[in-house]
Amino acid sequence: MTNVVANAHAGTWRIAAFATGKDRAQTAVYDYATTKVQRASKLTVNASPEPVKRGKKITVTGALTRANWTTHTWGGYGGQSVKLQYRPKNSSTYTTLKSLTTSSTGKLSTTVTATADGYYRYRFAGTSTTPAAIAAGDYVDVT
């Protein structure tokens, strides 16, 4: 069996409808609707060192990958805008610290200064061919 959908097929699809009546009369509706066919995405994060002293640097790494329908594997998604976000230990609200662009292999790496205990995550808004993804927050203990 071969792939019915190739990587290049990701994007917006137009749906058409065709019908044939008992009297063999036919009708067609082109551009009946549209739908997005997107390649699945994953985003990871790792903040280190853990624990870290207040005022010292934390390195936050990660990777944005998406499904490759041709090879049936996950591949790095390069050149994409991703936000680094932080939320304090006793909060439920993330704030954006900075925006980064993934490397050609989908890798991410940046540094921030440790100020308080909290969670770091990456957030990808998505594209027409790849849905949004949010990494689970990685907790850092600041001493």
Short mmCIF file of N, CA and C in Angstrom, two decimals:
data_model
loop_
_atom_site.label_atom_id
_atom_site.label_comp_id
_atom_site.label_asym_id
_atom_site.label_seq_id
_atom_site.Cartn_x
_atom_site.Cartn_y
_atom_site.Cartn_z
N MET A 1 0.84 -1.18 0.00
CA MET A 1 0.00 0.00 0.00
C MET A 1 0.89 1.24 0.00
N THR A 2 0.49 2.24 -0.72
CA THR A 2 1.25 3.49 -0.78
C THR A 2 0.51 4.56 -0.01
N ASN A 3 1.23 5.66 0.24
CA ASN A 3 0.60 6.79 0.92
C ASN A 3 -0.49 7.39 0.05
N VAL A 4 -1.64 7.63 0.64
CA VAL A 4 -2.70 8.33 -0.06
C VAL A 4 -2.43 9.83 0.00
N VAL A 5 -1.83 10.25 1.09
CA VAL A 5 -1.54 11.67 1.29
C VAL A 5 -0.03 11.83 1.45
N ALA A 6 0.55 12.74 0.69
CA ALA A 6 1.97 13.05 0.78
C ALA A 6 2.14 14.33 1.59
N ASN A 7 3.36 14.59 2.06
CA ASN A 7 3.62 15.80 2.84
C ASN A 7 3.13 17.05 2.13
N ALA A 8 3.32 17.09 0.82
CA ALA A 8 2.92 18.27 0.04
C ALA A 8 1.41 18.49 0.02
N HIS A 9 0.63 17.49 0.40
CA HIS A 9 -0.82 17.63 0.40
C HIS A 9 -1.37 18.33 1.64
N ALA A 10 -0.52 18.56 2.63
CA ALA A 10 -0.98 19.27 3.84
C ALA A 10 -1.38 20.69 3.46
N GLY A 11 -2.44 21.18 4.07
CA GLY A 11 -2.91 22.54 3.80
C GLY A 11 -4.42 22.56 3.75
N THR A 12 -4.97 23.54 3.08
CA THR A 12 -6.42 23.69 2.98
C THR A 12 -6.94 22.89 1.80
N TRP A 13 -7.90 22.05 2.05
CA TRP A 13 -8.55 21.25 1.01
C TRP A 13 -9.93 21.82 0.74
N ARG A 14 -10.31 21.82 -0.53
CA ARG A 14 -11.66 22.23 -0.93
C ARG A 14 -12.50 20.97 -1.10
N ILE A 15 -13.71 21.03 -0.60
CA ILE A 15 -14.62 19.89 -0.68
C ILE A 15 -15.67 20.16 -1.74
N ALA A 16 -15.87 19.18 -2.62
CA ALA A 16 -16.91 19.27 -3.64
C ALA A 16 -17.91 18.16 -3.39
N ALA A 17 -19.16 18.38 -3.78
CA ALA A 17 -20.21 17.37 -3.62
C ALA A 17 -20.85 17.08 -4.97
N PHE A 18 -21.06 15.79 -5.25
CA PHE A 18 -21.68 15.37 -6.50
C PHE A 18 -22.85 14.45 -6.17
N ALA A 19 -23.93 14.58 -6.93
CA ALA A 19 -25.09 13.72 -6.70
C ALA A 19 -25.73 13.36 -8.03
N THR A 20 -26.27 12.13 -8.09
CA THR A 20 -27.01 11.67 -9.26
C THR A 20 -28.37 11.19 -8.77
N GLY A 21 -29.44 11.72 -9.38
CA GLY A 21 -30.79 11.35 -8.99
C GLY A 21 -31.25 10.07 -9.67
N LYS A 22 -32.42 9.57 -9.26
CA LYS A 22 -32.98 8.36 -9.88
C LYS A 22 -33.21 8.57 -11.37
N ASP A 23 -33.51 9.82 -11.73
CA ASP A 23 -33.73 10.13 -13.15
C ASP A 23 -32.42 10.38 -13.89
N ARG A 24 -31.30 10.10 -13.21
CA ARG A 24 -29.95 10.24 -13.74
C ARG A 24 -29.52 11.70 -13.94
N ALA A 25 -30.30 12.60 -13.41
CA ALA A 25 -29.90 14.00 -13.43
C ALA A 25 -28.75 14.18 -12.44
N GLN A 26 -27.77 14.94 -12.83
CA GLN A 26 -26.60 15.13 -11.98
C GLN A 26 -26.48 16.58 -11.56
N THR A 27 -25.93 16.75 -10.39
CA THR A 27 -25.64 18.10 -9.90
C THR A 27 -24.31 18.05 -9.17
N ALA A 28 -23.65 19.17 -9.18
CA ALA A 28 -22.35 19.26 -8.51
C ALA A 28 -22.25 20.61 -7.82
N VAL A 29 -21.66 20.59 -6.65
CA VAL A 29 -21.38 21.82 -5.91
C VAL A 29 -19.88 21.86 -5.66
N TYR A 30 -19.20 22.75 -6.34
CA TYR A 30 -17.76 22.91 -6.16
C TYR A 30 -17.55 23.92 -5.04
N ASP A 31 -16.47 23.81 -4.33
CA ASP A 31 -16.19 24.68 -3.18
C ASP A 31 -17.33 24.64 -2.17
N TYR A 32 -17.85 23.43 -1.93
CA TYR A 32 -18.91 23.23 -0.95
C TYR A 32 -18.45 23.66 0.44
N ALA A 33 -17.22 23.32 0.78
CA ALA A 33 -16.64 23.69 2.07
C ALA A 33 -15.13 23.54 1.97
N THR A 34 -14.43 23.97 3.01
CA THR A 34 -12.99 23.76 3.08
C THR A 34 -12.66 23.12 4.43
N THR A 35 -11.54 22.44 4.46
CA THR A 35 -11.04 21.85 5.70
C THR A 35 -9.52 21.87 5.65
N LYS A 36 -8.91 21.88 6.82
CA LYS A 36 -7.45 21.83 6.89
C LYS A 36 -7.00 20.39 7.11
N VAL A 37 -6.02 19.98 6.34
CA VAL A 37 -5.35 18.69 6.53
C VAL A 37 -3.95 19.05 6.99
N GLN A 38 -3.65 18.74 8.25
CA GLN A 38 -2.39 19.17 8.85
C GLN A 38 -1.57 17.98 9.34
N ARG A 39 -0.25 18.14 9.26
CA ARG A 39 0.69 17.16 9.78
C ARG A 39 0.80 17.37 11.30
N ALA A 40 0.69 16.31 12.08
CA ALA A 40 0.74 16.41 13.55
C ALA A 40 2.07 17.04 13.99
N SER A 41 2.03 17.75 15.12
CA SER A 41 3.24 18.41 15.63
C SER A 41 3.46 18.08 17.10
N LYS A 42 4.74 18.12 17.51
CA LYS A 42 5.12 17.92 18.91
C LYS A 42 6.18 18.97 19.27
N LEU A 43 6.15 19.40 20.52
CA LEU A 43 7.10 20.40 21.01
C LEU A 43 7.60 19.95 22.37
N THR A 44 8.92 19.98 22.56
CA THR A 44 9.51 19.57 23.83
C THR A 44 10.23 20.75 24.47
N VAL A 45 10.50 20.61 25.78
CA VAL A 45 11.25 21.64 26.51
C VAL A 45 12.05 20.99 27.62
N ASN A 46 13.22 21.55 27.90
CA ASN A 46 14.03 21.14 29.04
C ASN A 46 14.79 22.36 29.54
N ALA A 47 14.54 22.73 30.79
CA ALA A 47 15.23 23.87 31.41
C ALA A 47 16.24 23.32 32.41
N SER A 48 17.49 23.80 32.33
CA SER A 48 18.53 23.31 33.24
C SER A 48 19.57 24.39 33.48
N PRO A 49 20.31 24.34 34.58
CA PRO A 49 20.32 23.26 35.56
C PRO A 49 19.15 23.35 36.53
N GLU A 50 18.91 22.28 37.21
CA GLU A 50 17.86 22.21 38.22
C GLU A 50 18.44 21.52 39.45
N PRO A 51 18.43 22.13 40.61
CA PRO A 51 18.04 23.51 40.90
C PRO A 51 19.12 24.49 40.41
N VAL A 52 18.78 25.77 40.49
CA VAL A 52 19.70 26.83 40.07
C VAL A 52 19.65 27.96 41.09
N LYS A 53 20.77 28.63 41.28
CA LYS A 53 20.81 29.76 42.21
C LYS A 53 20.19 31.00 41.55
N ARG A 54 19.47 31.77 42.37
CA ARG A 54 18.85 33.01 41.89
C ARG A 54 19.91 33.90 41.24
N GLY A 55 19.58 34.46 40.09
CA GLY A 55 20.48 35.34 39.37
C GLY A 55 21.40 34.64 38.38
N LYS A 56 21.44 33.29 38.42
CA LYS A 56 22.26 32.52 37.48
C LYS A 56 21.46 32.23 36.21
N LYS A 57 22.15 31.82 35.18
CA LYS A 57 21.51 31.54 33.88
C LYS A 57 20.92 30.12 33.84
N ILE A 58 19.78 30.04 33.17
CA ILE A 58 19.12 28.78 32.87
C ILE A 58 19.16 28.63 31.35
N THR A 59 19.51 27.44 30.88
CA THR A 59 19.45 27.15 29.44
C THR A 59 18.16 26.38 29.18
N VAL A 60 17.36 26.88 28.25
CA VAL A 60 16.08 26.24 27.91
C VAL A 60 16.20 25.70 26.48
N THR A 61 16.18 24.38 26.37
CA THR A 61 16.29 23.74 25.06
C THR A 61 14.98 23.05 24.71
N GLY A 62 14.85 22.68 23.47
CA GLY A 62 13.66 21.98 23.02
C GLY A 62 13.74 21.67 21.55
N ALA A 63 12.66 21.10 21.04
CA ALA A 63 12.60 20.77 19.61
C ALA A 63 11.15 20.79 19.15
N LEU A 64 10.96 21.31 17.95
CA LEU A 64 9.66 21.28 17.28
C LEU A 64 9.76 20.26 16.16
N THR A 65 8.91 19.24 16.22
CA THR A 65 8.88 18.22 15.19
C THR A 65 7.48 18.08 14.64
N ARG A 66 7.40 17.49 13.44
CA ARG A 66 6.09 17.22 12.86
C ARG A 66 6.14 15.91 12.10
N ALA A 67 4.97 15.34 11.91
CA ALA A 67 4.86 14.05 11.25
C ALA A 67 5.33 14.16 9.80
N ASN A 68 6.11 13.18 9.39
CA ASN A 68 6.52 13.06 8.00
C ASN A 68 5.72 11.91 7.42
N TRP A 69 4.77 12.22 6.55
CA TRP A 69 3.88 11.20 6.02
C TRP A 69 4.57 10.28 5.01
N THR A 70 5.70 10.70 4.50
CA THR A 70 6.43 9.89 3.53
C THR A 70 7.25 8.81 4.22
N THR A 71 7.97 9.21 5.29
CA THR A 71 8.86 8.27 5.98
C THR A 71 8.22 7.63 7.21
N HIS A 72 7.05 8.12 7.60
CA HIS A 72 6.34 7.63 8.79
C HIS A 72 7.18 7.84 10.06
N THR A 73 7.86 8.97 10.13
CA THR A 73 8.68 9.34 11.28
C THR A 73 8.37 10.78 11.65
N TRP A 74 8.99 11.24 12.73
CA TRP A 74 8.91 12.65 13.13
C TRP A 74 10.17 13.34 12.63
N GLY A 75 10.01 14.53 12.06
CA GLY A 75 11.15 15.29 11.56
C GLY A 75 11.14 16.70 12.11
N GLY A 76 12.33 17.28 12.26
CA GLY A 76 12.44 18.65 12.76
C GLY A 76 11.76 19.62 11.82
N TYR A 77 11.11 20.64 12.42
CA TYR A 77 10.39 21.67 11.65
C TYR A 77 11.17 22.97 11.79
N GLY A 78 12.00 23.26 10.82
CA GLY A 78 12.90 24.40 10.89
C GLY A 78 12.28 25.72 10.44
N GLY A 79 12.91 26.81 10.90
CA GLY A 79 12.52 28.16 10.49
C GLY A 79 11.19 28.64 11.04
N GLN A 80 10.73 28.06 12.14
CA GLN A 80 9.41 28.41 12.70
C GLN A 80 9.54 29.27 13.94
N SER A 81 8.63 30.20 14.08
CA SER A 81 8.61 31.10 15.25
C SER A 81 7.98 30.38 16.44
N VAL A 82 8.68 30.41 17.57
CA VAL A 82 8.22 29.76 18.80
C VAL A 82 8.44 30.73 19.95
N LYS A 83 7.52 30.75 20.89
CA LYS A 83 7.64 31.64 22.06
C LYS A 83 8.08 30.86 23.28
N LEU A 84 9.02 31.43 24.04
CA LEU A 84 9.39 30.88 25.35
C LEU A 84 8.51 31.57 26.37
N GLN A 85 7.83 30.77 27.20
CA GLN A 85 6.93 31.31 28.21
C GLN A 85 7.32 30.81 29.60
N TYR A 86 6.91 31.60 30.61
CA TYR A 86 7.22 31.30 32.01
C TYR A 86 5.99 31.56 32.86
N ARG A 87 5.80 30.72 33.89
CA ARG A 87 4.77 31.01 34.90
C ARG A 87 5.36 30.71 36.27
N PRO A 88 5.13 31.61 37.22
CA PRO A 88 5.61 31.39 38.59
C PRO A 88 4.95 30.16 39.22
N LYS A 89 5.61 29.62 40.23
CA LYS A 89 5.18 28.40 40.90
C LYS A 89 3.71 28.40 41.30
N ASN A 90 3.20 29.46 41.89
CA ASN A 90 1.83 29.49 42.41
C ASN A 90 0.87 30.25 41.50
N SER A 91 1.14 30.24 40.21
CA SER A 91 0.30 30.93 39.25
C SER A 91 -0.17 29.95 38.19
N SER A 92 -1.22 30.32 37.47
CA SER A 92 -1.69 29.49 36.35
C SER A 92 -1.50 30.22 35.02
N THR A 93 -0.91 31.41 35.07
CA THR A 93 -0.78 32.25 33.88
C THR A 93 0.66 32.29 33.37
N TYR A 94 0.82 31.94 32.11
CA TYR A 94 2.12 32.03 31.46
C TYR A 94 2.27 33.40 30.81
N THR A 95 3.49 33.93 30.85
CA THR A 95 3.83 35.16 30.13
C THR A 95 4.97 34.84 29.16
N THR A 96 4.96 35.53 28.04
CA THR A 96 5.99 35.31 27.03
C THR A 96 7.24 36.08 27.41
N LEU A 97 8.38 35.37 27.44
CA LEU A 97 9.66 35.99 27.74
C LEU A 97 10.37 36.44 26.47
N LYS A 98 10.31 35.62 25.43
CA LYS A 98 10.96 35.95 24.17
C LYS A 98 10.47 35.06 23.05
N SER A 99 10.73 35.50 21.83
CA SER A 99 10.42 34.72 20.64
C SER A 99 11.71 34.20 20.03
N LEU A 100 11.68 32.98 19.55
CA LEU A 100 12.84 32.35 18.92
C LEU A 100 12.40 31.76 17.58
N THR A 101 13.39 31.40 16.78
CA THR A 101 13.14 30.70 15.52
C THR A 101 13.86 29.36 15.60
N THR A 102 13.16 28.29 15.23
CA THR A 102 13.77 26.96 15.27
C THR A 102 14.92 26.88 14.26
N SER A 103 15.93 26.07 14.59
CA SER A 103 17.04 25.82 13.67
C SER A 103 16.52 25.03 12.47
N SER A 104 17.37 24.78 11.51
CA SER A 104 16.97 24.02 10.33
C SER A 104 16.51 22.60 10.69
N THR A 105 16.92 22.11 11.86
CA THR A 105 16.51 20.78 12.31
C THR A 105 15.41 20.82 13.38
N GLY A 106 14.84 22.02 13.61
CA GLY A 106 13.75 22.16 14.57
C GLY A 106 14.17 22.38 16.00
N LYS A 107 15.47 22.52 16.25
CA LYS A 107 15.98 22.67 17.62
C LYS A 107 15.78 24.11 18.12
N LEU A 108 15.68 24.20 19.45
CA LEU A 108 15.54 25.50 20.14
C LEU A 108 16.53 25.54 21.30
N SER A 109 17.11 26.71 21.55
CA SER A 109 17.98 26.88 22.70
C SER A 109 18.12 28.37 22.99
N THR A 110 17.94 28.72 24.26
CA THR A 110 18.12 30.10 24.69
C THR A 110 18.46 30.09 26.17
N THR A 111 18.89 31.24 26.68
CA THR A 111 19.17 31.36 28.11
C THR A 111 18.33 32.48 28.71
N VAL A 112 18.00 32.30 29.98
CA VAL A 112 17.29 33.31 30.76
C VAL A 112 17.90 33.34 32.15
N THR A 113 17.67 34.41 32.87
CA THR A 113 18.16 34.53 34.24
C THR A 113 17.12 34.00 35.21
N ALA A 114 17.56 33.15 36.13
CA ALA A 114 16.67 32.58 37.14
C ALA A 114 16.30 33.64 38.17
N THR A 115 15.00 33.83 38.36
CA THR A 115 14.54 34.82 39.34
C THR A 115 13.69 34.20 40.44
N ALA A 116 12.90 33.18 40.10
CA ALA A 116 12.00 32.55 41.07
C ALA A 116 11.61 31.16 40.58
N ASP A 117 11.14 30.31 41.52
CA ASP A 117 10.65 28.99 41.15
C ASP A 117 9.55 29.15 40.10
N GLY A 118 9.55 28.26 39.12
CA GLY A 118 8.49 28.32 38.13
C GLY A 118 8.69 27.36 36.98
N TYR A 119 7.78 27.46 36.01
CA TYR A 119 7.72 26.56 34.88
C TYR A 119 8.06 27.30 33.58
N TYR A 120 8.84 26.63 32.74
CA TYR A 120 9.18 27.16 31.42
C TYR A 120 8.59 26.24 30.37
N ARG A 121 8.09 26.84 29.29
CA ARG A 121 7.56 26.04 28.19
C ARG A 121 7.76 26.79 26.88
N TYR A 122 7.68 26.05 25.78
CA TYR A 122 7.66 26.64 24.45
C TYR A 122 6.26 26.52 23.89
N ARG A 123 5.88 27.51 23.05
CA ARG A 123 4.56 27.53 22.43
C ARG A 123 4.71 27.86 20.95
N PHE A 124 4.12 27.01 20.11
CA PHE A 124 4.14 27.18 18.66
C PHE A 124 2.72 27.47 18.20
N ALA A 125 2.52 28.56 17.46
CA ALA A 125 1.17 28.98 17.07
C ALA A 125 0.58 28.14 15.95
N GLY A 126 1.41 27.44 15.20
CA GLY A 126 0.91 26.62 14.10
C GLY A 126 0.99 27.35 12.77
N THR A 127 0.81 26.58 11.70
CA THR A 127 0.79 27.12 10.34
C THR A 127 -0.37 26.48 9.60
N SER A 128 -0.53 26.80 8.34
CA SER A 128 -1.62 26.22 7.57
C SER A 128 -1.44 24.72 7.39
N THR A 129 -0.20 24.22 7.48
CA THR A 129 0.05 22.80 7.27
C THR A 129 0.35 22.03 8.55
N THR A 130 0.54 22.75 9.67
CA THR A 130 0.94 22.11 10.93
C THR A 130 0.21 22.77 12.09
N PRO A 131 -0.47 22.00 12.95
CA PRO A 131 -1.23 22.60 14.04
C PRO A 131 -0.34 23.15 15.16
N ALA A 132 -0.94 23.99 15.98
CA ALA A 132 -0.25 24.56 17.14
C ALA A 132 0.20 23.46 18.09
N ALA A 133 1.26 23.76 18.86
CA ALA A 133 1.76 22.80 19.84
C ALA A 133 2.28 23.57 21.05
N ILE A 134 2.09 22.98 22.23
CA ILE A 134 2.59 23.58 23.47
C ILE A 134 3.32 22.49 24.24
N ALA A 135 4.56 22.78 24.63
CA ALA A 135 5.32 21.83 25.43
C ALA A 135 4.80 21.86 26.87
N ALA A 136 4.85 20.73 27.53
CA ALA A 136 4.50 20.69 28.96
C ALA A 136 5.52 21.52 29.70
N GLY A 137 5.10 22.27 30.70
CA GLY A 137 6.01 23.11 31.46
C GLY A 137 7.07 22.32 32.21
N ASP A 138 8.30 22.80 32.19
CA ASP A 138 9.40 22.16 32.93
C ASP A 138 9.70 23.03 34.14
N TYR A 139 9.54 22.44 35.33
CA TYR A 139 9.71 23.17 36.59
C TYR A 139 11.18 23.35 36.94
N VAL A 140 11.53 24.57 37.37
CA VAL A 140 12.88 24.87 37.83
C VAL A 140 12.81 25.42 39.24
N ASP A 141 13.56 24.78 40.15
CA ASP A 141 13.65 25.21 41.54
C ASP A 141 14.79 26.24 41.64
N VAL A 142 14.45 27.45 42.08
CA VAL A 142 15.45 28.51 42.23
C VAL A 142 15.76 28.67 43.70
N THR A 143 17.06 28.53 44.06
CA THR A 143 17.45 28.60 45.47
C THR A 143 18.14 29.90 45.79
#
